[in-house]
mmCIF file of C-alpha atoms in Angstrom:
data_model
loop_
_atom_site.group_PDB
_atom_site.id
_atom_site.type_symbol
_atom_site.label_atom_id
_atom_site.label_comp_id
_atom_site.label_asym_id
_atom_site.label_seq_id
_atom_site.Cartn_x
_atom_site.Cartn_y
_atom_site.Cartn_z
ATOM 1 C CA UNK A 24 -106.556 110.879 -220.274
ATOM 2 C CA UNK A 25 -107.847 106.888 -220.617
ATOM 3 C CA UNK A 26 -106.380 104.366 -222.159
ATOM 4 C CA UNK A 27 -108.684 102.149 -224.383
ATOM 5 C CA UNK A 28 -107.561 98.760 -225.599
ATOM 6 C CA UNK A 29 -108.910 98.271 -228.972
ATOM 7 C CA UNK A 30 -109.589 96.105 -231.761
ATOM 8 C CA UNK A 31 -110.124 96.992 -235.291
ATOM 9 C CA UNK A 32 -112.417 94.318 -237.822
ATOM 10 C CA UNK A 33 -109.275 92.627 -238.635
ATOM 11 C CA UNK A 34 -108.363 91.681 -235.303
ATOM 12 C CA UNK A 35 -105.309 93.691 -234.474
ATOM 13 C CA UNK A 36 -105.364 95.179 -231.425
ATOM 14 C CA UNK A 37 -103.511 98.281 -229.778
ATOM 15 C CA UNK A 38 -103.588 100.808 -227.105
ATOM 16 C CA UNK A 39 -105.232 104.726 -228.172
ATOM 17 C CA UNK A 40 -105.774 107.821 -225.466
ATOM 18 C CA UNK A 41 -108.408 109.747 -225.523
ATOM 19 C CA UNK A 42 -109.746 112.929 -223.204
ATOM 20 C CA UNK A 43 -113.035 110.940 -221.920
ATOM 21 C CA UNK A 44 -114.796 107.911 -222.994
ATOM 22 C CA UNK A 45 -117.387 110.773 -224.844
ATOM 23 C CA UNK A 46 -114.632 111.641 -226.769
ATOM 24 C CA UNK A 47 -113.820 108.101 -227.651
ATOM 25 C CA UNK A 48 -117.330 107.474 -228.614
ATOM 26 C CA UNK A 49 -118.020 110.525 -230.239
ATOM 27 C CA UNK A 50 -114.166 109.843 -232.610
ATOM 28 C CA UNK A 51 -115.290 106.692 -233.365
ATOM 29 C CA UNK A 52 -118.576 107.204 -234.457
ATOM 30 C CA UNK A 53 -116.833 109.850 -237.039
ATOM 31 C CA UNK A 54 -114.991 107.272 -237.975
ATOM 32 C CA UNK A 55 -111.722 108.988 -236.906
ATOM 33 C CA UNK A 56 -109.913 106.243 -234.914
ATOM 34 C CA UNK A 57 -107.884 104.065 -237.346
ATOM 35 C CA UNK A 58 -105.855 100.913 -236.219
ATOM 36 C CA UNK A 59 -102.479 102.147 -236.529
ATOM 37 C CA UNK A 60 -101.670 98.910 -238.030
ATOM 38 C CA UNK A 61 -103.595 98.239 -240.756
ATOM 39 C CA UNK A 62 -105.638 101.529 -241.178
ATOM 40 C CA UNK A 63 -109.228 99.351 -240.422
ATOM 41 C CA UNK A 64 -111.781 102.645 -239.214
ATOM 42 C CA UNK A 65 -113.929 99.630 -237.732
ATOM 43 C CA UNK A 66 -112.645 99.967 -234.385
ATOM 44 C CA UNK A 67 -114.630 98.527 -231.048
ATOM 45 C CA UNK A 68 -113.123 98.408 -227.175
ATOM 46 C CA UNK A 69 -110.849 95.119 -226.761
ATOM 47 C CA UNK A 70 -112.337 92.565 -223.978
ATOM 48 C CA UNK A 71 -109.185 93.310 -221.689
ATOM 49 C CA UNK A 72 -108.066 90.637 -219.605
ATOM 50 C CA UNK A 73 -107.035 91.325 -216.094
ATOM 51 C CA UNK A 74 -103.492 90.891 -215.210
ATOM 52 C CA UNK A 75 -103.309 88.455 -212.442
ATOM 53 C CA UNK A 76 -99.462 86.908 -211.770
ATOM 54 C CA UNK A 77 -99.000 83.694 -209.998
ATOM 55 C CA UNK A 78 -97.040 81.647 -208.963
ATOM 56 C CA UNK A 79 -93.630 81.634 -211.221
ATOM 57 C CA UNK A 80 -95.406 84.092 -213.915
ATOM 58 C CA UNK A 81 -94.637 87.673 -212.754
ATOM 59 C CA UNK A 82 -96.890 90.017 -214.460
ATOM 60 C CA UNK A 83 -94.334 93.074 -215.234
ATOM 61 C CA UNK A 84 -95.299 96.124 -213.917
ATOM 62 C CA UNK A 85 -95.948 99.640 -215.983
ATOM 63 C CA UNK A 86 -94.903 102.632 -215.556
ATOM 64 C CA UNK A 87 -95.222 104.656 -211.895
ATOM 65 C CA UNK A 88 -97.386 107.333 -212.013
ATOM 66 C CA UNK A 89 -94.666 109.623 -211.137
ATOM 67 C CA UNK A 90 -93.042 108.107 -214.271
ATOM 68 C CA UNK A 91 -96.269 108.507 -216.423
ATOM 69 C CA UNK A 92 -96.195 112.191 -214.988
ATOM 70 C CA UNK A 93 -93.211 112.845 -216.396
ATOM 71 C CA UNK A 94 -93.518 111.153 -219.628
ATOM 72 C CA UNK A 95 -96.267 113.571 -219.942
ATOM 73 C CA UNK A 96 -94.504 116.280 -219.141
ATOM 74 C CA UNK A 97 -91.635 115.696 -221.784
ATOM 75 C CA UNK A 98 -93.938 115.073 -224.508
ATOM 76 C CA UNK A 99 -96.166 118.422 -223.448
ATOM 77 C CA UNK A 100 -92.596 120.279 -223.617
ATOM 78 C CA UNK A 101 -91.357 118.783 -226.810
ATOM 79 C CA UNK A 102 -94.930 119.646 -228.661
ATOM 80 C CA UNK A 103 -94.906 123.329 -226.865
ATOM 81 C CA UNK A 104 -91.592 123.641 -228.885
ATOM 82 C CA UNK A 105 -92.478 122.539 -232.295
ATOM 83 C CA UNK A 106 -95.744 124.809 -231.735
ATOM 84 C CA UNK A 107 -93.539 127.812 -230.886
ATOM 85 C CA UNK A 108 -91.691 127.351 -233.981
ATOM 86 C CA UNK A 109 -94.096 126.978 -236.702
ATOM 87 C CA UNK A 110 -97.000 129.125 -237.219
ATOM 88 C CA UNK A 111 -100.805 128.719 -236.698
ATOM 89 C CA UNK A 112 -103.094 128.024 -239.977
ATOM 90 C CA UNK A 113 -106.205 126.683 -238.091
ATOM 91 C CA UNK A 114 -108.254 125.071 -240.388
ATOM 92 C CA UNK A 115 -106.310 126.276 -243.857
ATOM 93 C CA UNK A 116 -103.725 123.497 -242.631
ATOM 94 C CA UNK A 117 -104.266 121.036 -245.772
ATOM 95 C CA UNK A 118 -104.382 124.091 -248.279
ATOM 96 C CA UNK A 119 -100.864 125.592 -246.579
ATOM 97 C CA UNK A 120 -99.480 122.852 -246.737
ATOM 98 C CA UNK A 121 -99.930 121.707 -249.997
ATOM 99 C CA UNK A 122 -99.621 125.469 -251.248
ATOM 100 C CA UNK A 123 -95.600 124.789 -249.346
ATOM 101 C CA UNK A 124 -95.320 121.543 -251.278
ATOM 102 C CA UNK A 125 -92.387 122.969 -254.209
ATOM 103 C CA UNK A 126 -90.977 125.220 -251.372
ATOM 104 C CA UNK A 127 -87.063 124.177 -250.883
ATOM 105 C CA UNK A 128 -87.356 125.615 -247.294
ATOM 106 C CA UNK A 129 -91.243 125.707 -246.414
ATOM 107 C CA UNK A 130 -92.243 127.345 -243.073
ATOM 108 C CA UNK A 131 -93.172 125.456 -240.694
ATOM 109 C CA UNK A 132 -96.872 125.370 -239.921
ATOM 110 C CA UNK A 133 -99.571 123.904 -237.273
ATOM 111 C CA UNK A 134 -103.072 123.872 -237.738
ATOM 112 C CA UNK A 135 -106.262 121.302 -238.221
ATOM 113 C CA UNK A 136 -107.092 119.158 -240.506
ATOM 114 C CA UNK A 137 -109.577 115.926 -240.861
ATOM 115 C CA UNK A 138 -108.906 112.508 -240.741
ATOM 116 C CA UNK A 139 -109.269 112.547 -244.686
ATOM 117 C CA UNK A 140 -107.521 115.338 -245.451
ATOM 118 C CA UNK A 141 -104.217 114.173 -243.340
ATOM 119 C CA UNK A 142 -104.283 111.127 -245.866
ATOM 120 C CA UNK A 143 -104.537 113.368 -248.938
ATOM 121 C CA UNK A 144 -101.676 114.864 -247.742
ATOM 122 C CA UNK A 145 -99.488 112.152 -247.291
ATOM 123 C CA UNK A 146 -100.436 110.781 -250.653
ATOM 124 C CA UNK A 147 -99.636 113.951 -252.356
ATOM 125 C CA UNK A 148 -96.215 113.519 -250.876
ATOM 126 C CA UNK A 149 -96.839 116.031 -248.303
ATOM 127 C CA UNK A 150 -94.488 115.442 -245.095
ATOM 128 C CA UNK A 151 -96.864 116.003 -241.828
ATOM 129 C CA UNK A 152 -96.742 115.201 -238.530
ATOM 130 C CA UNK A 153 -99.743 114.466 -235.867
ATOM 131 C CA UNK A 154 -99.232 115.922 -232.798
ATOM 132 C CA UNK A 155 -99.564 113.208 -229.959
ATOM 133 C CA UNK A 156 -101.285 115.569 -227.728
ATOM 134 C CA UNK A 157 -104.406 117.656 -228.470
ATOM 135 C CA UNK A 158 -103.978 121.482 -230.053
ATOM 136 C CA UNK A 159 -106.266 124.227 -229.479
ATOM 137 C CA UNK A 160 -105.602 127.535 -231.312
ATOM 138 C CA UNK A 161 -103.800 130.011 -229.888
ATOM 139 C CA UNK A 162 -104.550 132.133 -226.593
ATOM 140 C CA UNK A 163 -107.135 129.531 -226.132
ATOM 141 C CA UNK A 164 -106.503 127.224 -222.747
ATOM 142 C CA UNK A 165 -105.670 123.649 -224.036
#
């Protein structure tokens, strides 16, 4: 994974991961990479400054990599268990979901869906939930 500063047209900027700097590129040509803050699809790499400490202004260190590792690791488990307990609708995701919309108990599902139809979703009143990391379909190696 690699960590991109960015900065959408209004000027916020924030912290994404992607696989590769292709993927990156090829996300934000499609116009999939949002600020998180404002929702701005005009996204462009942030001019990161390097962090340099001197004298009386300690630059405070990130995580370890051991620590990062781990992080990782815990985030991989939870999503493996909310995966486990919902059921794969690949690309039928939006049309599931909304089809679960009056259930009082709907199943829980996973599956894909674009950029635009995740928004439809929550406009509709539809509760989702992006998984952090990436999701391949079943018996296929993520």
């Amino acid at each position: 994974m690699i960590v991109f500063d960015l900065k959408c047209g209004t000027g916020q900027v924030f912290e994404a991961w992607f696989g590769s700097s292709a993927a990156y590129e090829a996300q934000r040509a499609a116009r999939q990479v949002e600020c998180p803050l404002c929702g701005d699809a005009e996204v462009a790499k942030a001019v990161m400054a390097p962090a340099v400490s001197g004298k009386g202004n300690r630059v405070p260190e990130g995580p370890t990599p051991a620590r990062m590792k781990a992080m990782m690791t815990m985030l991989a488990s939870k999503q493996a268990e909310l995966l486990a307990s919902s059921r794969w609708v690949g690309g039928a995701f939006a049309d599931r979901a909304r089809d679960a919309l009056g259930d009082e108990a709907p199943t829980p599902i996973h599956g894909q869906a674009s950029l635009a139809e995740a928004r439809a979703l929550v406009e509709d009143g539809v509760a989702v939930l992006p998984l952090p990391l990436p999701v391949t379909p079943p018996d296929t190696i993520n």
